[in-house]
C-alpha positions as a printed NumPy array, in Angstrom:
array([[ 13.942,  17.864,   6.29 ],
       [ 14.715,  14.213,   6.901],
       [ 11.441,  12.689,   7.819],
       [ 12.814,   9.596,   8.951],
       [ 15.99 ,  10.09 ,  10.421],
       [ 17.701,   6.77 ,  10.526],
       [ 14.4  ,   4.724,  11.008],
       [ 13.769,   1.412,   9.415],
       [ 10.748,   0.665,   7.624],
       [  9.456,  -2.812,   6.117],
       [  7.734,  -2.326,   2.622],
       [  5.712,  -5.055,   1.265],
       [  4.446,  -5.655,  -2.422],
       [  7.586,  -3.594,  -4.105],
       [  7.197,  -3.467,  -7.819],
       [  7.545,  -1.016, -10.279],
       [  4.575,   1.175,  -9.069],
       [  3.471,   2.233,  -5.667],
       [  5.91 ,  -0.091,  -3.812],
       [  8.682,   1.312,  -5.468],
       [  7.627,   4.668,  -4.81 ],
       [  7.503,   3.711,  -1.11 ],
       [ 10.57 ,   2.156,  -0.616],
       [ 12.1  ,   5.259,  -2.582],
       [ 10.207,   7.876,  -0.253],
       [ 11.624,   6.302,   2.717],
       [ 15.326,   6.106,   1.582],
       [ 14.858,   9.676,   0.27 ],
       [ 13.718,  10.459,   3.754],
       [ 16.589,   9.522,   5.477],
       [ 15.408,   6.072,   6.514],
       [ 16.256,   2.337,   5.849],
       [ 13.8  ,   0.47 ,   3.713],
       [ 13.528,  -3.454,   3.884],
       [ 11.452,  -4.528,   0.738],
       [  9.627,  -7.688,   0.331],
       [  7.827,  -8.832,  -2.692],
       [  7.337, -12.42 ,  -4.218],
       [  9.348, -11.606,  -7.388],
       [ 12.986, -11.299,  -6.488],
       [ 13.895,  -9.455,  -9.843],
       [ 11.411,  -6.702,  -8.909],
       [ 13.336,  -5.997,  -5.491],
       [ 16.693,  -6.244,  -7.159],
       [ 15.85 ,  -3.563,  -9.708],
       [ 13.886,  -1.357,  -7.136],
       [ 16.921,  -1.315,  -4.541],
       [ 19.416,  -0.824,  -7.139],
       [ 17.624,   2.364,  -8.163],
       [ 16.731,   3.987,  -4.834],
       [ 19.868,   2.986,  -3.059],
       [ 22.944,   1.854,  -5.466],
       [ 25.472,   1.188,  -2.844],
       [ 23.141,  -0.547,  -0.822],
       [ 23.941,   1.028,   2.519],
       [ 20.214,   1.84 ,   3.304],
       [ 18.126,  -0.939,   1.692],
       [ 17.773,  -4.897,   2.229],
       [ 15.148,  -7.128,   0.247],
       [ 14.088, -10.684,   0.799],
       [ 11.541, -12.432,  -1.591],
       [  8.36 , -12.649,   0.193],
       [  5.122, -13.88 ,  -0.001],
       [  2.865, -12.441,   2.666],
       [  0.448, -15.661,   2.708],
       [  3.388, -17.34 ,   4.264],
       [  3.934, -16.788,   7.799],
       [  7.216, -18.005,   7.971],
       [  8.248, -15.758,   5.078],
       [  6.891, -12.963,   6.809],
       [  8.907, -13.824,   9.779],
       [ 11.981, -14.034,   7.706],
       [ 11.683, -10.525,   6.535],
       [ 11.207,  -8.866,   9.364],
       [ 14.343, -10.73 ,  10.795],
       [ 16.196,  -9.613,   7.901],
       [ 15.382,  -5.93 ,   9.05 ],
       [ 16.351,  -6.496,  12.599],
       [ 19.613,  -8.617,  11.347],
       [ 20.641,  -5.367,   9.145],
       [ 19.236,  -2.423,  10.768],
       [ 18.905,  -3.431,  14.384],
       [ 14.945,  -2.968,  14.516],
       [ 11.813,  -1.987,  12.758],
       [ 10.222,   1.399,  13.271],
       [  7.626,   1.286,  10.567],
       [  5.744,  -1.166,   8.104],
       [  3.932,  -0.172,   5.016],
       [  1.569,  -2.827,   3.67 ],
       [  1.805,  -2.377,  -0.415],
       [  1.371,  -5.936,  -1.171],
       [ -1.949,  -6.77 ,  -2.791],
       [ -3.855,  -8.581,  -5.229],
       [ -6.286,  -5.895,  -7.155],
       [ -6.076,  -7.879, -10.674],
       [ -9.44 ,  -9.75 ,  -9.988],
       [-12.516,  -7.738, -11.431],
       [-16.194,  -8.41 , -11.111],
       [-19.229,  -7.88 ,  -8.794],
       [-21.472, -10.59 ,  -7.207],
       [-23.317, -12.089,  -9.801],
       [-20.266, -13.277, -11.26 ],
       [-18.075, -13.916,  -8.207],
       [-16.032, -17.064,  -7.886],
       [-15.85 , -17.256,  -3.992],
       [-12.874, -19.425,  -4.029],
       [-11.177, -16.466,  -5.624],
       [-12.427, -14.265,  -3.182],
       [-11.045, -15.978,  -0.472],
       [ -7.664, -15.772,  -1.783],
       [ -7.98 , -12.242,  -2.36 ],
       [ -8.979, -12.06 ,   1.309],
       [ -6.09 , -14.337,   2.419],
       [ -3.624, -11.766,   0.444],
       [ -5.148,  -8.227,   1.306],
       [ -6.597,  -8.696,   4.671],
       [ -4.645, -11.85 ,   6.398],
       [ -1.76 , -11.353,   4.44 ],
       [ -1.223,  -7.696,   5.916],
       [ -2.124,  -8.839,   9.414],
       [  0.621, -11.504,   9.1  ],
       [  3.135,  -9.271,   8.187],
       [  2.249,  -6.828,  10.988],
       [  2.142,  -9.605,  13.762],
       [  5.896, -10.578,  12.247],
       [  7.03 ,  -7.295,  12.781],
       [  5.25 ,  -6.565,  16.272],
       [  8.257,  -8.126,  18.705],
       [ 10.537,  -5.248,  17.094],
       [  7.843,  -2.892,  17.089],
       [  7.065,  -3.181,  20.572],
       [ 10.727,  -2.304,  21.425],
       [ 10.331,   1.382,  20.659],
       [  6.658,   1.856,  19.263],
       [  6.374,   3.019,  15.711],
       [  3.836,   3.073,  12.888],
       [  1.964,   0.55 ,  10.854],
       [  0.516,   2.007,   7.191],
       [ -2.045,   0.016,   5.373],
       [ -2.515,   1.107,   1.71 ],
       [ -6.254,   0.746,   1.303],
       [ -8.605,   1.915,  -1.506],
       [-10.859,   4.57 ,  -1.989],
       [-13.186,   1.846,  -3.511],
       [-13.734,   0.611,  -0.029],
       [-15.92 ,   3.673,   0.908],
       [-17.561,   4.614,  -2.573],
       [-17.537,   2.363,  -5.309],
       [-16.244,   3.429,  -8.851],
       [-18.446,   3.437, -11.736],
       [-15.925,   2.796, -14.157],
       [-14.541,  -0.696, -13.007],
       [-16.05 ,  -3.469, -10.696],
       [-13.619,  -4.65 ,  -8.06 ],
       [-16.061,  -5.942,  -5.258],
       [-13.674,  -8.533,  -3.853],
       [-10.98 ,  -6.119,  -3.822],
       [-13.192,  -3.333,  -2.259],
       [-14.276,  -5.92 ,   0.431],
       [-10.903,  -6.797,   1.287],
       [ -9.544,  -3.363,   2.075],
       [-12.559,  -2.427,   3.84 ],
       [-12.146,  -5.302,   6.174],
       [ -8.548,  -4.359,   6.58 ],
       [ -9.428,  -0.594,   7.301],
       [-12.046,  -1.919,  10.045],
       [ -9.277,  -3.966,  11.514],
       [ -7.192,  -1.135,  11.604],
       [ -9.103,   0.43 ,  14.475],
       [ -8.913,  -2.428,  16.454],
       [ -5.484,  -2.628,  16.174],
       [ -4.759,   1.154,  16.703],
       [ -6.458,   0.331,  20.25 ],
       [ -4.869,  -2.917,  20.952],
       [ -0.849,  -1.315,  19.907],
       [ -1.535,   2.085,  21.236],
       [ -0.197,   1.049,  24.901],
       [  3.016,   0.168,  22.941],
       [  2.985,   3.529,  21.206],
       [  2.443,   1.777,  17.822],
       [  0.261,   3.92 ,  15.575],
       [ -1.896,   2.195,  12.989],
       [ -3.254,   4.221,  10.06 ],
       [ -4.451,   3.664,   6.387],
       [ -3.757,   5.38 ,   3.256],
       [ -6.72 ,   5.569,   0.906],
       [ -5.728,   6.1  ,  -2.902],
       [ -8.302,   7.224,  -5.453],
       [ -7.268,   6.707,  -9.081],
       [ -3.691,   7.173,  -8.805],
       [ -1.464,   7.737, -11.755],
       [  1.034,   4.909, -12.009],
       [  1.261,   1.528, -13.818],
       [ -2.164,   0.067, -13.432],
       [ -4.057,   3.373, -14.119],
       [ -1.773,   3.741, -17.211],
       [ -2.51 ,   0.536, -18.654],
       [ -6.129,   1.222, -17.548],
       [ -6.243,   4.459, -19.766],
       [ -4.347,   2.667, -22.74 ],
       [ -6.657,   0.067, -22.759],
       [ -9.812,   1.859, -22.663],
       [ -8.478,   4.099, -25.298],
       [ -7.708,   1.116, -27.432],
       [-11.098,  -0.504, -26.835],
       [-13.069,   2.45 , -27.676],
       [-10.998,   3.802, -30.409],
       [-10.421,   7.43 , -28.531],
       [ -7.177,   9.001, -27.795],
       [ -5.923,   8.38 , -24.088],
       [ -6.314,  11.96 , -23.611],
       [-10.011,  11.566, -23.611],
       [-10.052,   8.635, -21.411],
       [ -7.824,  10.676, -18.825],
       [ -9.959,  13.762, -19.08 ],
       [-13.012,  11.49 , -17.813],
       [-11.208,  10.675, -14.44 ],
       [ -9.54 ,  14.052, -13.998],
       [-12.885,  15.978, -14.386],
       [-14.391,  14.355, -11.44 ],
       [-11.559,  15.659,  -9.161],
       [-11.527,  19.073,  -6.923],
       [ -7.866,  19.472,  -8.133],
       [ -7.361,  19.59 , -12.1  ],
       [ -4.943,  16.109, -12.18 ],
       [ -4.665,  12.7  , -10.678],
       [ -2.819,  12.086,  -7.644],
       [  0.399,  10.063,  -8.54 ],
       [  1.666,   6.843,  -7.06 ],
       [  4.367,   9.371,  -5.712],
       [  1.785,  11.477,  -3.922],
       [  0.262,   8.208,  -2.011],
       [  3.848,   7.143,  -0.983],
       [  4.505,  10.66 ,   0.584],
       [  1.434,  10.388,   2.615],
       [  2.474,   6.904,   3.62 ],
       [  6.119,   7.976,   4.815],
       [  4.409,  11.108,   6.372],
       [  2.194,   8.673,   8.61 ],
       [  5.326,   6.515,   9.566],
       [  7.302,   9.364,  10.652],
       [  7.605,  11.234,  13.943],
       [  5.525,  14.166,  12.46 ],
       [  2.326,  11.919,  12.677],
       [  3.32 ,  10.861,  16.275],
       [ -0.425,  11.623,  17.603],
       [ -2.479,  10.394,  14.487],
       [ -3.528,   6.479,  14.974],
       [ -6.853,   5.243,  13.784],
       [ -7.09 ,   7.349,  10.865],
       [ -7.828,   6.949,   7.141],
       [ -6.516,   9.436,   4.98 ],
       [ -7.843,   9.88 ,   1.39 ],
       [ -5.342,  10.75 ,  -1.318],
       [ -7.647,  11.324,  -4.402],
       [ -7.108,  14.93 ,  -5.55 ],
       [-10.344,  15.807,  -4.068],
       [-12.694,  13.201,  -6.094],
       [-14.423,  12.141,  -2.959],
       [-14.477,  14.32 ,   0.294],
       [-15.273,  12.842,   3.843]])
């Protein structure tokens, strides 16, 4: 079944992991993917893999902390495909670790500028096109915003994504009259490049097999394996599709049942 049927979806933060999987799921679902990321090389590689002939994709280097660049990406979607039907926000700063006692609040402000305000800038840039026919905004949040993991400390990341989820409720009310839906996907431990790197690093640091580290994670799940970045991408595309036409203001955990709410 073609979930998107020619719809155009802007995807921010396209790299080797989740952003690439979301863009691939958009094209696989019959849609047009408009890719944004700071590194143009990542965009060229991703677009070439998901859409070799370029018929259903376009890309532009985009830093979501820059309002003008957000507007340029939205303009590209309109110029190339005639409009925007959805936005999936993958772009995030997730590599800053620590808690309160060791916090560098200048860095916290930068994390918030990317994860919260950057997503809102990109959403606002797409609003004129979304208002023309309605559509969907999908934020990628994190399970860490509602249940702190014991394995790592990412207080700034969790706080920024929690703020984004809170903003979702207001946006769902504000934009609902324009038939624009706003939802959030909350991934838990997600098998993809970042978690693969975590497992490899932990195994090397502790001198144990990678399988042992992975087992510690999976034994926390109701299902016997981690969700993948492809699973999270499929959930995002579902929320961007008309199958979710009556769903707004909701947070969907994709976490193999580690946390149930």
